[in-house]
Coordinates of C-alpha atoms and ligand atoms in Angstrom, one line a residue:
M1 CA 0.0 0.0 0.0
S2 CA 2.6 2.5 1.1
G3 CA 4.9 1.9 -1.9
S4 CA 8.0 2.0 0.2
T5 CA 9.3 -1.5 -0.6
L6 CA 11.3 -2.4 -3.7
G7 CA 12.2 -5.8 -5.1
K8 CA 10.8 -9.4 -4.8
L9 CA 13.8 -11.4 -3.5
F10 CA 16.2 -8.6 -2.6
C11 CA 13.7 -6.4 -0.8
V12 CA 14.5 -2.8 0.3
T13 CA 12.0 -1.0 2.5
N14 CA 12.7 2.7 3.0
F15 CA 11.6 4.7 6.0
G16 CA 11.9 8.2 7.5
E17 CA 11.4 11.8 6.8
S18 CA 13.7 14.7 6.0
H19 CA 13.4 16.4 9.4
G20 CA 12.6 13.4 11.6
P21 CA 15.2 11.9 13.9
A22 CA 16.5 9.4 11.3
I23 CA 16.0 7.8 7.9
G24 CA 16.9 4.3 6.8
A25 CA 16.3 1.0 5.0
V26 CA 15.6 -2.6 5.9
V27 CA 17.2 -4.9 3.3
D28 CA 15.7 -8.3 3.4
G29 CA 16.9 -11.3 1.3
C30 CA 20.6 -10.6 1.0
P31 CA 22.3 -14.0 0.8
P32 CA 24.4 -15.0 3.8
G33 CA 28.2 -14.8 3.8
L34 CA 28.8 -11.5 2.1
A35 CA 31.6 -9.6 3.9
L36 CA 29.9 -6.3 4.9
C37 CA 30.9 -3.4 7.2
E38 CA 29.8 0.2 7.6
A39 CA 32.7 1.5 5.6
D40 CA 31.5 -0.4 2.5
I41 CA 28.3 1.5 2.6
Q42 CA 29.7 4.8 3.8
L43 CA 31.9 5.0 0.7
E44 CA 28.7 5.3 -1.5
L45 CA 26.9 7.6 1.0
D46 CA 29.8 10.0 0.9
R47 CA 29.4 10.3 -2.9
R48 CA 25.7 11.4 -2.5
R49 CA 26.2 13.5 0.6
P50 CA 25.0 17.2 0.6
G51 CA 27.2 20.2 1.3
T52 CA 30.3 18.9 -0.6
S53 CA 30.6 21.7 -3.1
R54 CA 29.2 25.2 -3.7
H55 CA 27.0 23.8 -6.5
V56 CA 24.8 21.7 -4.2
T57 CA 22.7 22.3 -1.1
Q58 CA 24.6 23.5 1.9
R59 CA 22.7 21.3 4.3
Q60 CA 25.6 19.6 6.2
E61 CA 24.7 16.0 6.9
A62 CA 27.3 13.5 7.9
D63 CA 25.1 10.7 6.6
Q64 CA 26.8 8.2 8.9
V65 CA 25.3 4.8 8.5
E66 CA 24.8 2.3 11.3
I67 CA 24.2 -1.4 10.6
L68 CA 21.7 -2.5 13.3
S69 CA 21.2 -6.1 12.3
G70 CA 21.8 -8.8 9.7
V71 CA 25.6 -8.8 10.0
Y72 CA 27.6 -10.9 12.5
Q73 CA 31.4 -11.0 12.7
G74 CA 31.6 -9.1 9.5
L75 CA 29.4 -11.4 7.4
T76 CA 25.8 -11.1 6.4
T77 CA 23.7 -13.7 8.1
G78 CA 20.8 -13.8 5.6
T79 CA 18.5 -12.0 8.0
P80 CA 17.1 -8.5 7.5
I81 CA 19.9 -5.8 7.4
A82 CA 18.6 -2.7 9.1
L83 CA 20.5 0.5 8.1
L84 CA 20.1 3.7 10.1
I85 CA 21.2 7.2 9.1
R86 CA 20.5 10.0 11.7
N87 CA 19.3 13.4 10.6
T88 CA 21.6 16.0 12.2
D89 CA 21.2 19.3 10.3
A90 CA 17.5 19.8 9.9
R91 CA 16.5 23.5 10.0
S92 CA 12.7 23.3 10.1
K93 CA 12.3 27.1 10.5
D94 CA 13.4 27.5 6.8
Y95 CA 10.0 26.0 5.9
S96 CA 7.7 28.0 8.1
A97 CA 7.1 30.6 5.2
I98 CA 5.9 27.9 2.8
A99 CA 4.0 25.7 5.2
D100 CA 0.6 27.0 4.0
T101 CA 1.5 27.3 0.3
F102 CA 2.5 25.0 -2.5
R103 CA 5.8 25.3 -4.4
P104 CA 5.1 25.0 -8.1
G105 CA 6.7 21.8 -9.3
H106 CA 7.1 20.3 -5.9
A107 CA 5.1 17.6 -4.1
D108 CA 3.4 20.0 -1.6
Y109 CA 0.2 20.3 -3.6
T110 CA -0.4 16.6 -4.3
Y111 CA 0.6 15.5 -0.8
W112 CA -1.9 17.9 0.6
R113 CA -4.6 16.7 -1.9
K114 CA -4.0 13.1 -1.0
F115 CA -3.3 13.2 2.7
G116 CA -4.9 16.4 3.8
E117 CA -2.2 17.1 6.4
R118 CA 1.5 17.2 5.5
D119 CA 4.8 17.7 7.1
P120 CA 6.3 20.7 5.2
R121 CA 9.6 20.5 7.0
G122 CA 12.3 19.8 4.4
G123 CA 9.7 18.3 2.1
G124 CA 8.9 15.5 4.7
R125 CA 8.7 12.2 3.0
S126 CA 8.9 13.7 -0.5
S127 CA 12.4 14.9 0.3
A128 CA 15.4 13.6 -1.7
R129 CA 17.0 12.8 1.6
L130 CA 15.1 9.6 1.3
T131 CA 17.5 8.6 -1.5
A132 CA 20.3 8.1 1.1
P133 CA 18.8 4.8 2.3
S134 CA 18.5 3.7 -1.4
V135 CA 22.2 4.5 -1.8
A136 CA 23.0 2.5 1.3
A137 CA 21.0 -0.5 0.2
G138 CA 22.5 -0.2 -3.3
A139 CA 26.0 -0.3 -1.8
I140 CA 25.2 -3.9 -0.6
A141 CA 23.9 -4.8 -4.0
K142 CA 26.9 -3.3 -5.8
K143 CA 29.3 -5.3 -3.6
W144 CA 27.4 -8.5 -4.1
L145 CA 27.1 -8.1 -7.9
A146 CA 30.8 -7.3 -8.2
Q147 CA 31.9 -10.2 -6.1
T148 CA 29.6 -12.9 -7.5
H149 CA 29.4 -11.8 -11.2
G150 CA 32.2 -9.2 -11.7
I151 CA 29.5 -6.6 -12.6
V152 CA 30.6 -3.0 -12.5
I153 CA 27.9 -0.3 -12.2
R154 CA 28.9 3.3 -12.8
G155 CA 27.4 6.5 -14.0
Y156 CA 28.1 10.1 -15.1
M157 CA 26.5 13.3 -16.0
S158 CA 26.1 13.7 -19.8
Q159 CA 24.3 17.0 -19.9
L160 CA 23.8 20.0 -17.6
G161 CA 21.0 22.2 -18.9
P162 CA 22.0 23.2 -22.4
I163 CA 25.6 22.0 -22.0
A164 CA 26.3 18.6 -23.6
I165 CA 29.2 16.9 -21.8
P166 CA 31.4 14.7 -24.0
F167 CA 32.5 11.4 -22.7
E168 CA 36.2 11.4 -22.4
S169 CA 37.2 9.1 -19.6
W170 CA 35.7 7.2 -16.6
D171 CA 38.8 8.4 -14.7
E172 CA 37.6 12.0 -14.8
V173 CA 34.2 11.3 -13.2
A174 CA 35.4 11.3 -9.6
N175 CA 37.6 14.4 -10.1
N176 CA 34.8 17.1 -10.2
P177 CA 31.6 17.8 -8.3
F178 CA 29.4 17.2 -11.4
Y179 CA 30.4 13.6 -12.1
A180 CA 31.4 14.8 -15.6
P181 CA 33.5 12.5 -17.6
S182 CA 35.5 15.4 -19.0
A183 CA 38.0 17.7 -17.3
A184 CA 37.9 20.3 -20.0
I185 CA 34.2 21.0 -19.6
V186 CA 34.3 21.6 -15.8
P187 CA 35.1 25.4 -16.0
E188 CA 32.1 25.9 -18.3
L189 CA 29.9 23.9 -15.9
E190 CA 31.1 25.9 -12.9
A191 CA 30.5 29.3 -14.6
F192 CA 27.0 28.1 -15.7
M193 CA 26.1 27.1 -12.1
D194 CA 27.6 30.3 -10.6
Q195 CA 25.4 32.4 -12.8
L196 CA 22.4 30.2 -12.1
R197 CA 22.8 30.7 -8.4
R198 CA 23.1 34.5 -8.9
D199 CA 19.8 34.3 -10.9
G200 CA 18.1 32.3 -8.0
D201 CA 17.0 29.8 -10.6
S202 CA 17.6 26.0 -11.2
I203 CA 18.3 23.7 -14.1
G204 CA 17.8 20.1 -15.3
A205 CA 20.4 17.4 -16.2
R206 CA 20.9 14.1 -17.8
I207 CA 22.6 11.2 -16.1
E208 CA 23.8 7.9 -17.8
V209 CA 24.3 4.7 -15.9
V210 CA 25.9 1.6 -17.2
A211 CA 26.2 -2.0 -15.8
E212 CA 29.1 -3.8 -17.4
N213 CA 29.5 -7.6 -17.5
P214 CA 26.0 -8.7 -16.7
P215 CA 25.2 -12.3 -17.7
A216 CA 22.5 -13.1 -20.2
G217 CA 19.2 -14.4 -18.8
W218 CA 18.2 -11.9 -16.0
G219 CA 14.6 -10.6 -16.3
E220 CA 11.1 -11.9 -16.8
P221 CA 9.1 -12.2 -20.0
L222 CA 6.2 -10.0 -19.1
Y223 CA 5.3 -7.5 -16.4
D224 CA 8.6 -7.8 -14.6
R225 CA 10.7 -7.3 -17.6
L226 CA 14.2 -6.2 -16.6
D227 CA 13.8 -3.0 -18.6
A228 CA 10.4 -2.4 -17.0
D229 CA 11.8 -2.8 -13.5
I230 CA 14.7 -0.5 -14.3
A231 CA 12.3 2.2 -15.6
H232 CA 10.1 1.7 -12.5
V233 CA 12.9 2.2 -10.1
M234 CA 14.4 5.2 -11.9
M235 CA 11.0 6.9 -12.2
G236 CA 10.7 6.3 -8.5
L237 CA 13.6 8.7 -8.0
N238 CA 12.6 12.3 -7.1
A239 CA 12.7 14.7 -10.0
V240 CA 13.1 12.1 -12.7
K241 CA 10.9 12.9 -15.7
G242 CA 12.3 10.5 -18.3
V243 CA 14.1 7.1 -18.5
S244 CA 15.4 5.5 -21.6
I245 CA 17.3 2.3 -22.2
G246 CA 19.8 1.8 -25.0
A247 CA 19.0 3.9 -28.0
G248 CA 15.9 5.1 -26.2
F249 CA 13.9 7.7 -28.0
D250 CA 16.4 7.8 -30.9
C251 CA 14.9 4.5 -32.0
I252 CA 12.0 6.5 -33.4
T253 CA 14.0 7.6 -36.3
Q254 CA 16.1 4.5 -36.7
R255 CA 15.4 1.8 -39.3
G256 CA 15.3 -1.9 -38.4
S257 CA 18.4 -2.4 -40.3
E258 CA 20.1 0.1 -38.1
H259 CA 18.5 -0.5 -34.7
G260 CA 18.5 -4.3 -34.4
D261 CA 21.9 -5.3 -33.0
E262 CA 23.5 -7.9 -35.4
I263 CA 24.8 -11.1 -33.8
T264 CA 28.0 -12.8 -34.8
P265 CA 29.9 -15.8 -33.3
Q266 CA 32.1 -13.2 -31.6
G267 CA 29.2 -11.3 -30.1
F268 CA 26.8 -8.4 -30.8
L269 CA 28.0 -5.7 -33.3
S270 CA 26.2 -2.8 -31.5
N271 CA 24.1 -2.2 -28.4
N272 CA 20.9 -0.2 -29.4
A273 CA 19.0 -2.6 -27.1
G274 CA 20.9 -1.3 -24.1
G275 CA 21.5 -4.9 -23.0
V276 CA 17.9 -6.0 -22.7
L277 CA 15.9 -8.0 -25.3
G278 CA 12.4 -9.2 -24.6
G279 CA 12.8 -8.0 -21.0
I280 CA 15.8 -10.3 -20.4
S281 CA 19.4 -9.3 -20.3
S282 CA 21.4 -10.2 -23.4
G283 CA 24.8 -10.2 -21.7
Q284 CA 25.7 -6.8 -23.2
A285 CA 26.2 -3.8 -21.0
I286 CA 22.9 -2.4 -19.6
T287 CA 22.8 1.3 -20.5
V288 CA 20.2 3.6 -19.0
S289 CA 19.7 7.3 -19.4
V290 CA 17.7 9.5 -16.9
A291 CA 16.3 13.0 -17.4
I292 CA 16.1 15.1 -14.2
K293 CA 14.0 18.2 -14.0
P294 CA 15.1 21.5 -12.5
T295 CA 14.7 22.0 -8.8
S296 CA 11.3 23.4 -7.8
S297 CA 12.6 25.4 -4.8
I298 CA 13.9 28.5 -6.3
R299 CA 14.3 32.1 -5.1
I300 CA 12.5 33.5 -8.2
E301 CA 8.9 34.4 -7.3
R302 CA 6.3 32.1 -8.7
Q303 CA 2.5 32.1 -8.7
S304 CA 0.7 29.6 -6.6
I305 CA -2.2 29.3 -4.1
N306 CA -2.5 28.7 -0.4
R307 CA -4.5 26.0 1.4
A308 CA -7.6 28.3 1.3
G309 CA -7.2 28.4 -2.5
D310 CA -6.2 32.1 -2.5
P311 CA -3.6 33.3 -5.0
V312 CA -0.1 33.8 -3.4
V313 CA 3.4 34.5 -4.6
V314 CA 5.9 31.8 -3.5
Q315 CA 9.6 32.4 -3.2
T316 CA 11.6 29.6 -1.7
L317 CA 14.6 30.5 0.5
G318 CA 16.6 28.0 2.6
R319 CA 19.1 25.4 1.4
H320 CA 18.4 23.7 -1.9
D321 CA 20.2 22.0 -4.8
P322 CA 20.2 24.4 -7.8
C323 CA 20.6 21.4 -10.0
V324 CA 19.5 18.1 -8.3
G325 CA 21.1 16.2 -11.2
I326 CA 24.6 17.0 -9.7
R327 CA 24.0 14.6 -6.8
A328 CA 22.0 12.1 -8.7
T329 CA 24.7 9.9 -10.2
P330 CA 25.5 7.7 -7.1
I331 CA 21.7 7.4 -6.6
V332 CA 20.9 6.0 -10.1
E333 CA 23.9 3.6 -9.8
A334 CA 22.5 2.3 -6.5
L335 CA 19.0 1.9 -7.9
L336 CA 20.2 -0.1 -10.9
A337 CA 22.3 -2.3 -8.6
I338 CA 19.2 -3.0 -6.4
V339 CA 17.1 -4.1 -9.5
L340 CA 19.9 -6.2 -10.9
M341 CA 20.5 -8.0 -7.6
D342 CA 16.8 -8.7 -7.3
H343 CA 16.8 -10.3 -10.8
A344 CA 20.0 -12.1 -10.1
L345 CA 18.4 -13.8 -7.1
R346 CA 15.2 -14.4 -9.1
F347 CA 17.2 -16.1 -11.9
R348 CA 19.0 -18.3 -9.4
A349 CA 15.7 -19.2 -7.7
Q350 CA 14.1 -20.3 -11.0
C351 CA 17.0 -21.5 -13.2
G352 CA 19.7 -22.6 -10.7
T353 CA 23.2 -21.2 -10.3
N354 CA 24.8 -22.2 -13.5
G355 CA 23.6 -19.5 -15.8
P356 CA 21.9 -20.0 -19.2
A357 CA 21.9 -23.6 -20.4
A358 CA 23.3 -22.5 -23.8
A359 CA 25.6 -19.5 -23.9
P360 CA 27.2 -19.4 -27.3
L361 CA 28.3 -15.8 -27.1
Ligands
FMN401 C1 19.6 14.3 -5.2 C2 18.4 15.2 -5.2 C3 18.3 16.3 -4.5 C4 17.2 17.2 -4.5 N1 17.2 18.3 -3.9 C5 16.1 19.2 -3.9 C6 16.1 20.5 -3.3 O1 17.1 20.9 -2.7 N2 15.0 21.2 -3.4 C7 13.9 20.8 -4.1 O2 12.9 21.5 -4.2 N3 13.9 19.6 -4.7 C8 14.9 18.8 -4.6 N4 14.9 17.6 -5.3 C9 13.7 17.2 -6.0 C10 12.5 16.9 -5.2 O3 12.7 16.0 -4.2 C11 11.3 16.5 -6.1 O4 11.2 17.4 -7.1 C12 10.0 16.6 -5.3 O5 10.0 15.5 -4.3 C13 8.8 16.4 -6.2 O6 8.8 15.1 -6.8 P1 8.9 15.0 -8.4 O7 9.8 16.0 -8.9 O8 9.4 13.6 -8.6 O9 7.5 15.2 -8.9 C14 16.0 16.7 -5.3 C15 16.1 15.5 -5.9 C16 17.2 14.7 -6.0 C17 17.2 13.4 -6.7

């Protein structure tokens, strides 16, 4: 009912609110015997953390994870893993001015229409703070996928507003606050963001995420197609307005002779499918692209209404990300990892541990 649980065999249940005492996740279904400690998870949380550059929200959260259960003497036990992250820098007074009004583009209006009452502090349950537990759970999935299948999941920003970011090298991604795979473009991105902040406005972005080395055979034929589950989890991320896999919307103008990836005894000749055919992984890299909208909380005055239905002008002050896409890369990586681990376990449950019966490629 609440829509806070993801996955069938690797199940992640997310809880908490932006300005409550803590947020977290319960991860159920992780196989026993995986070496796991808080540092494994902290590594990924630190990549998502706010307050790490002038281009993101200045909320200072340590995002320290505590493992409360499911790990004994450094190994997962197969029982639920409870992950807790305490909120330490909530400034609820920042939200008193907008408690009675609805920010255009934010969840305030729809939460109020559905629930009647809402917790406006920090966006309550609609806050992107709730992506931290997803990143924590995704860290477990990433580690398990890497150890059991050699799968590497990594992402990068390919566009910031009007600026297309050329892919130059994976090595550059960790060297700048944008997760841009090009060093040369960074000064342009910085100048764009500095002007945007002066304008009190926000901007959208595009993030790519790739899973390398997946085996063929993961996914289900119909409603739980692997690509459907990937789209579901990505659309579940705050501010995502579009998800595409492989060639995505470019397939509209492609011909069959161009789009269909030819197969040779040595392997596929292209990857327009993005690694998924018929809802099942082909063994090629799984490539996903995500469109992220501009932040709704901006200093520029916007028309809205209050709870009584009267017209008001809304101006959002406080600490916000001027481009939420800047912090999205580790989150989309984590979400892809959670979906892939769930399907890995589902494949194992149905087909055994040996992989596809015939694997000529
Ligand atoms: C990493 C990340 C950070 C975000 N930070 C903010 C923010 O500072 N201010 C804001 O208004 N929205 C922010 N958002 C977006 C809102 O959470 C989101 O727009 C809101 O919940 C409404 O949901 P929707 O955009 O999916 O319709 C952020 C999203 C992400 C993924």
